[in-house]
């Protein structure tokens, strides 16, 4: 059983009628439902809980953390961000969704601005697979289509990904590196673009499948302790 | 002075009126003109010359080889391909244009099929820069547009590029990794997508600029001899 | 059950008394024993069998192919090499061991000479993990040590690996990129250095563990058909 | 003329007699001398100057910044670190030397701990070239040797480098990825390991040559403005 914690800012759902209609229990709910049916042990955490729901205990028993945030990135406490970052370096997997590109945790792990172009105009998005053997696209065809999504466009200010898995085409003429992986310390990171709060993207079977594949890919291996500091010679 | 050899199959121009009208002296001609004005020493070579114009002497004095071929890849002799390949491994730069993706030399250096999707329907192509600090896009804006080009679509069966520099958007709904670099031995390789023979792409100032930048990037450094084989220990 | 085929040239064991004493049933035997105990379905194939034991049928039911060859690379028929290559591009995993660096199949997939330095002098080898979160080193400590091995030294003429996992230190003063991964088409490739025929390396528990981890990592995902060629537009 | 600013913490030289004997004018002095003779416009800056010598004006006219720090990383003000980081993302090159691996600027750009093993015992270091065509090793042989240096050993907690150029061998049995490149935004970053303050490493002709090559490689290209934020569609 992979132990997954889904973190959602959970503010749009409370503040905007349109979002609440799509995701009455929060956009983390359909993701949690899907994963829980696939031999994963799922818990959720949200911004307004004490310590944002990300206590030492919660993180210690999390194999993979999923992150969605948007309008309240600045409210996430730096100490919690640092706590999450240490767990990633030690091996916890991290999946960053959509507007999480601007979260403190993602920017801190990337070392760049993570900025991009965007447009809320209901563009069609087609995500093409450019790495067909990667386990994150297991069971996916050549591409997936989303009838309406927010547009994200290049230049996306991230480091060169370790692996580029999907590239998006948008009606308005833009492209985007939509599924990318990174390694930081012993931790695996997967950024996946779709998921604007005003579209029912997290009910899409293929989007959910990619998230589930991402969890399996990002789960920690049984990592050896990484030793640092002063070291005696191994040879005479 | 960088010494550039432009190799062109030079068959379409002889066989097809439409192509001849656009490129009366061959599609290598406008590329040669452009580079020759930018402190490069340019020669050209074509399929129907003895040894395809790629003798040992020609290659020995070539810093960067540019390659365009399409309908006669199979007529290129294996021994010449092997000769070019050895020079690349020793440090000669190689720029492969458009339909050169299916050339023997490119397939041999990549180790894959190099296959892709295509459509000759005059799609608009917009090439987005995804690596803005790379010298190959020096002086280029956020993207370049080509009003009409052949479409090439993913999946493009190449190894993960060392660097991905531009991604194309096409009217018909496809994307493509259009500017990619690879290293093989001491040689630098740059694949650049545009350049279908029925469109005047090689008169486009920005396309030419990227090719010129590519030549400067791919030129050999003063490479140390690479020593192989049985070796005495350096320590007691 | 992952279906593994271990291919061994199997000539040293017949020709050299010293090698036969270490590996009386061939050096593939201890690898096969180890993997068969770990929920893998293992078969073996050798050079002197018809079609080198690698018929269409055998390859069709192979998820991961392991390759060891040395003195008879040139005896492997080109048609069989091409057959193996097509299966790799379609998604079959490939693990290339030690002197397999000079095999036709590895050179063809890499596009380089795959040459290196070597010395048969019983150097001590210490392989350091440089990618501690990678599943291929799951359960391995900071390094593994081999008291006596053939030395392989840089420059190793391979393309920049997708992932570098281990780097070797040798008594004689050399280093080597000893555990590297590559992707070609939908296929995953793992090169792993140790395994000279005159040392009992394939009885080493940690070497075997890394090979088993490599098999699990390289097994094919359920890959979508990769479509190539002329394509109709997806948009009007 | 490439405009280079060499930043040195410049504390060891004032506090330790042994270091002062080797570098009476600071360890930045021999680097500055070498670069100034090679068509570079060199200035230096040190920790105890106002704003650490890194004012907006200084950075605005710096093409490539070289960084050496060790015992006073924590004294570098966060606001100055942020200023340097913005310039890197906009395209300024950055060369981080030796103990600069633990500087705030490097850790912030990498997103990891940048920790490693170390030993001050005068190990011999041999740096092997593993990317022989890279311009950073232009004019360098197969390896360079330093008779006595501080040891740095793996695991070095950095993201997978964009390019790995040299790997070190140490007498005591360790290896290290000693010359690595990274891209962040439009900026190129080169980490180069040698340079402990108690050894005369920055008088070594080959070490200096690699630093000079690094400056040429890292200099900014004429980068297009990177546009972010809300964007109108380019297509109807």
Tab-separated table of C-alpha atoms in Angstrom, chain C:
chain	number	residue	atom	x	y	z
C	1	UNK	CA	5.882	-12.474	-13.486
C	2	UNK	CA	8.480	-10.600	-15.503
C	3	UNK	CA	9.770	-12.783	-18.334
C	4	UNK	CA	13.555	-12.537	-18.520
C	5	UNK	CA	15.854	-13.989	-21.163
C	6	UNK	CA	19.547	-14.104	-20.277
C	7	UNK	CA	21.777	-14.228	-23.332
C	8	UNK	CA	25.363	-15.367	-22.851
C	9	UNK	CA	28.005	-15.802	-25.512
C	10	UNK	CA	29.113	-18.883	-23.497
C	11	UNK	CA	32.535	-19.389	-25.094
C	12	UNK	CA	35.016	-18.480	-22.377
C	13	UNK	CA	33.443	-21.102	-20.139
C	14	UNK	CA	34.102	-23.770	-22.777
C	15	UNK	CA	37.588	-22.633	-23.770
C	16	UNK	CA	39.247	-21.481	-20.555
C	17	UNK	CA	39.748	-23.750	-17.579
C	18	UNK	CA	39.892	-20.839	-15.156
C	19	UNK	CA	36.559	-19.463	-16.261
C	20	UNK	CA	34.950	-22.915	-16.207
C	21	UNK	CA	36.046	-23.406	-12.622
C	22	UNK	CA	34.240	-20.251	-11.577
C	23	UNK	CA	31.197	-20.685	-13.790
C	24	UNK	CA	30.897	-24.411	-14.620
C	25	UNK	CA	27.435	-23.956	-16.151
C	26	UNK	CA	28.139	-20.584	-17.698
C	27	UNK	CA	28.118	-17.167	-16.133
C	28	UNK	CA	24.428	-16.857	-16.965
C	29	UNK	CA	23.674	-19.681	-14.506
C	30	UNK	CA	24.084	-17.810	-11.196
C	31	UNK	CA	22.182	-14.825	-12.599
C	32	UNK	CA	19.363	-17.110	-13.718
C	33	UNK	CA	19.264	-18.804	-10.309
C	34	UNK	CA	19.039	-15.512	-8.479
C	35	UNK	CA	16.307	-14.028	-10.669
C	36	UNK	CA	14.225	-17.229	-10.742
C	37	UNK	CA	13.909	-17.013	-6.965
C	38	UNK	CA	12.468	-13.504	-7.227
C	39	UNK	CA	9.226	-13.973	-9.128
C	40	UNK	CA	10.781	-13.818	-12.530
C	41	UNK	CA	10.322	-16.366	-15.284
C	42	UNK	CA	13.836	-16.948	-16.562
C	43	UNK	CA	15.111	-18.560	-19.740
C	44	UNK	CA	18.609	-18.536	-21.181
C	45	UNK	CA	19.962	-18.364	-24.717
C	46	UNK	CA	23.477	-18.694	-26.094
C	47	UNK	CA	25.435	-17.852	-29.220
C	48	UNK	CA	25.788	-21.364	-30.586
C	49	UNK	CA	22.092	-22.186	-30.562
C	50	UNK	CA	20.101	-21.782	-33.810
C	51	UNK	CA	19.390	-18.086	-34.335
C	52	UNK	CA	21.558	-17.628	-31.224
C	53	UNK	CA	18.520	-18.752	-29.240
C	54	UNK	CA	16.794	-15.482	-30.042
C	55	UNK	CA	13.958	-16.515	-32.347
C	56	UNK	CA	10.962	-14.308	-32.997
C	57	UNK	CA	9.026	-16.464	-30.558
C	58	UNK	CA	11.588	-16.137	-27.773
C	59	UNK	CA	11.795	-12.371	-28.160
C	60	UNK	CA	8.020	-11.999	-28.357
C	61	UNK	CA	7.706	-13.484	-24.889
C	62	UNK	CA	10.688	-11.630	-23.400
C	63	UNK	CA	10.029	-8.571	-21.228
C	64	UNK	CA	13.673	-7.951	-20.415
C	65	UNK	CA	16.745	-9.273	-22.223
C	66	UNK	CA	20.103	-9.468	-20.405
C	67	UNK	CA	23.223	-9.534	-22.626
C	68	UNK	CA	26.777	-10.737	-21.923
C	69	UNK	CA	29.280	-11.149	-24.778
C	70	UNK	CA	33.012	-10.624	-25.278
C	71	UNK	CA	35.167	-12.551	-27.737
C	72	UNK	CA	32.580	-13.323	-30.386
C	73	UNK	CA	30.603	-10.127	-30.884
C	74	UNK	CA	31.306	-10.361	-34.612
C	75	UNK	CA	29.681	-13.801	-34.835
C	76	UNK	CA	26.282	-12.431	-33.871
C	77	UNK	CA	24.292	-12.182	-37.084
C	78	UNK	CA	23.165	-8.745	-38.180
C	79	UNK	CA	19.619	-9.950	-38.783
C	80	UNK	CA	19.329	-11.108	-35.178
C	81	UNK	CA	20.745	-7.824	-33.933
C	82	UNK	CA	18.125	-5.966	-35.983
C	83	UNK	CA	15.395	-8.195	-34.568
C	84	UNK	CA	16.474	-7.467	-31.010
C	85	UNK	CA	16.681	-3.748	-31.783
C	86	UNK	CA	13.130	-3.613	-33.096
C	87	UNK	CA	11.884	-5.286	-29.925
C	88	UNK	CA	13.742	-2.745	-27.793
C	89	UNK	CA	12.178	0.164	-29.718
C	90	UNK	CA	8.779	-1.466	-29.164
C	91	UNK	CA	9.378	-1.597	-25.436
C	92	UNK	CA	11.427	-4.666	-24.436
C	93	UNK	CA	13.922	-3.842	-21.689
C	94	UNK	CA	17.641	-4.488	-22.288
C	95	UNK	CA	20.376	-4.934	-19.694
C	96	UNK	CA	23.889	-4.902	-21.091
C	97	UNK	CA	26.589	-6.306	-18.822
C	98	UNK	CA	30.328	-5.594	-18.759
C	99	UNK	CA	32.031	-6.461	-22.069
C	100	UNK	CA	28.658	-6.273	-23.764
C	101	UNK	CA	29.585	-2.599	-24.213
C	102	UNK	CA	31.168	-3.696	-27.502
C	103	UNK	CA	28.236	-5.836	-28.665
C	104	UNK	CA	26.578	-4.996	-31.976
C	105	UNK	CA	23.241	-4.408	-30.287
C	106	UNK	CA	24.611	-1.894	-27.766
C	107	UNK	CA	26.675	0.017	-30.332
C	108	UNK	CA	23.714	0.148	-32.687
C	109	UNK	CA	21.421	1.570	-30.013
C	110	UNK	CA	23.990	4.082	-28.750
C	111	UNK	CA	25.242	5.398	-32.106
C	112	UNK	CA	28.810	5.687	-30.805
C	113	UNK	CA	31.931	3.505	-30.672
C	114	UNK	CA	31.297	2.476	-27.030
C	115	UNK	CA	35.076	2.191	-26.649
C	116	UNK	CA	36.871	2.587	-23.295
C	117	UNK	CA	40.136	1.838	-21.454
C	118	UNK	CA	40.682	-1.539	-19.823
C	119	UNK	CA	43.216	-3.514	-17.780
C	120	UNK	CA	43.122	-7.074	-16.516
C	121	UNK	CA	45.151	-6.631	-13.365
C	122	UNK	CA	42.747	-7.383	-10.550
C	123	UNK	CA	42.165	-3.778	-9.469
C	124	UNK	CA	39.856	-3.199	-6.560
C	125	UNK	CA	36.646	-1.523	-7.752
C	126	UNK	CA	34.386	0.622	-5.586
C	127	UNK	CA	31.088	1.647	-7.197
C	128	UNK	CA	29.634	4.795	-5.631
C	129	UNK	CA	25.922	5.581	-5.811
C	130	UNK	CA	25.340	9.063	-7.271
C	131	UNK	CA	21.531	8.775	-7.653
C	132	UNK	CA	20.375	7.421	-4.289
C	133	UNK	CA	16.634	7.528	-4.986
C	134	UNK	CA	16.826	5.431	-8.147
C	135	UNK	CA	15.007	2.069	-7.980
C	136	UNK	CA	18.040	0.335	-9.535
C	137	UNK	CA	20.005	0.891	-6.290
C	138	UNK	CA	17.131	0.041	-3.960
C	139	UNK	CA	18.581	-1.726	-0.931
C	140	UNK	CA	22.186	-0.869	-1.812
C	141	UNK	CA	24.329	1.208	0.558
C	142	UNK	CA	26.518	4.156	-0.354
C	143	UNK	CA	28.800	2.001	-2.481
C	144	UNK	CA	29.656	-1.575	-3.273
C	145	UNK	CA	33.169	-2.995	-3.363
C	146	UNK	CA	34.589	-5.713	-5.563
C	147	UNK	CA	37.989	-6.951	-4.371
C	148	UNK	CA	39.182	-7.846	-7.854
C	149	UNK	CA	37.792	-6.837	-11.195
C	150	UNK	CA	38.941	-5.845	-14.644
C	151	UNK	CA	39.419	-2.075	-14.837
C	152	UNK	CA	37.318	-0.042	-17.287
C	153	UNK	CA	38.317	3.622	-17.526
C	154	UNK	CA	37.046	6.864	-19.038
C	155	UNK	CA	36.616	8.228	-21.615
C	156	UNK	CA	33.723	5.795	-22.211
C	157	UNK	CA	32.369	6.719	-25.633
C	158	UNK	CA	28.619	6.630	-24.983
C	159	UNK	CA	25.977	9.341	-25.396
C	160	UNK	CA	25.236	11.341	-22.241
C	161	UNK	CA	23.158	8.831	-20.235
C	162	UNK	CA	19.568	9.707	-19.351
C	163	UNK	CA	20.507	8.818	-15.768
C	164	UNK	CA	23.892	8.198	-14.178
C	165	UNK	CA	23.475	5.942	-11.154
C	166	UNK	CA	26.939	4.672	-10.141
C	167	UNK	CA	30.524	5.800	-10.719
C	168	UNK	CA	33.462	3.433	-10.174
C	169	UNK	CA	36.789	4.118	-8.479
C	170	UNK	CA	39.709	1.834	-9.386
C	171	UNK	CA	43.010	1.244	-7.544
C	172	UNK	CA	45.003	2.187	-10.605
C	173	UNK	CA	43.682	5.752	-10.642
C	174	UNK	CA	40.739	5.573	-13.042
C	175	UNK	CA	37.021	6.320	-12.807
C	176	UNK	CA	34.113	4.967	-14.869
C	177	UNK	CA	30.394	5.597	-15.339
C	178	UNK	CA	29.387	2.080	-14.303
C	179	UNK	CA	25.611	2.155	-14.089
C	180	UNK	CA	23.811	4.210	-16.727
C	181	UNK	CA	20.334	4.222	-18.232
C	182	UNK	CA	19.136	5.143	-21.707
C	183	UNK	CA	15.766	5.186	-23.488
C	184	UNK	CA	15.394	4.181	-27.133
C	185	UNK	CA	11.862	4.272	-28.520
C	186	UNK	CA	9.646	2.716	-25.851
C	187	UNK	CA	12.518	0.554	-24.549
C	188	UNK	CA	14.570	1.072	-21.420
C	189	UNK	CA	18.267	0.177	-21.451
C	190	UNK	CA	20.526	-0.340	-18.446
C	191	UNK	CA	24.289	-0.696	-18.807
C	192	UNK	CA	26.050	-2.215	-15.779
C	193	UNK	CA	29.829	-2.547	-15.792
C	194	UNK	CA	30.987	-5.387	-13.479
C	195	UNK	CA	31.392	-8.972	-14.558
C	196	UNK	CA	34.768	-10.017	-15.949
C	197	UNK	CA	34.754	-13.721	-16.685
C	198	UNK	CA	37.783	-14.572	-14.516
C	199	UNK	CA	36.291	-13.143	-11.329
C	200	UNK	CA	33.288	-14.537	-9.409
C	201	UNK	CA	31.406	-11.254	-9.711
C	202	UNK	CA	28.050	-12.799	-10.609
C	203	UNK	CA	27.927	-14.570	-7.254
C	204	UNK	CA	28.133	-11.224	-5.439
C	205	UNK	CA	24.828	-10.582	-3.692
C	206	UNK	CA	24.872	-6.839	-4.336
C	207	UNK	CA	25.746	-7.184	-8.007
C	208	UNK	CA	22.881	-9.631	-8.374
C	209	UNK	CA	20.528	-7.337	-6.495
C	210	UNK	CA	21.326	-4.477	-8.852
C	211	UNK	CA	20.678	-6.718	-11.861
C	212	UNK	CA	17.327	-7.790	-10.389
C	213	UNK	CA	16.419	-4.169	-9.659
C	214	UNK	CA	17.416	-3.332	-13.211
C	215	UNK	CA	15.058	-5.976	-14.581
C	216	UNK	CA	12.154	-4.541	-12.590
C	217	UNK	CA	13.010	-1.023	-13.748
C	218	UNK	CA	13.383	-2.014	-17.426
C	219	UNK	CA	10.231	-4.108	-17.789
C	220	UNK	CA	7.874	-2.695	-20.415
C	221	UNK	CA	4.908	-0.602	-19.462
C	222	UNK	CA	1.689	-1.207	-21.354
C	223	UNK	CA	2.771	0.986	-24.219
C	224	UNK	CA	0.329	2.610	-26.620
C	225	UNK	CA	0.902	1.824	-30.287
C	226	UNK	CA	3.234	4.396	-31.716
C	227	UNK	CA	1.738	5.658	-34.965
C	228	UNK	CA	3.885	7.084	-37.710
C	229	UNK	CA	3.452	8.354	-41.242
C	230	UNK	CA	0.849	10.428	-43.015
C	231	UNK	CA	-1.678	11.906	-40.603
C	232	UNK	CA	-4.966	13.729	-41.052
C	233	UNK	CA	-5.423	16.979	-39.111
C	234	UNK	CA	-7.135	16.768	-35.729
C	235	UNK	CA	-8.411	20.330	-36.042
C	236	UNK	CA	-10.325	21.964	-38.855
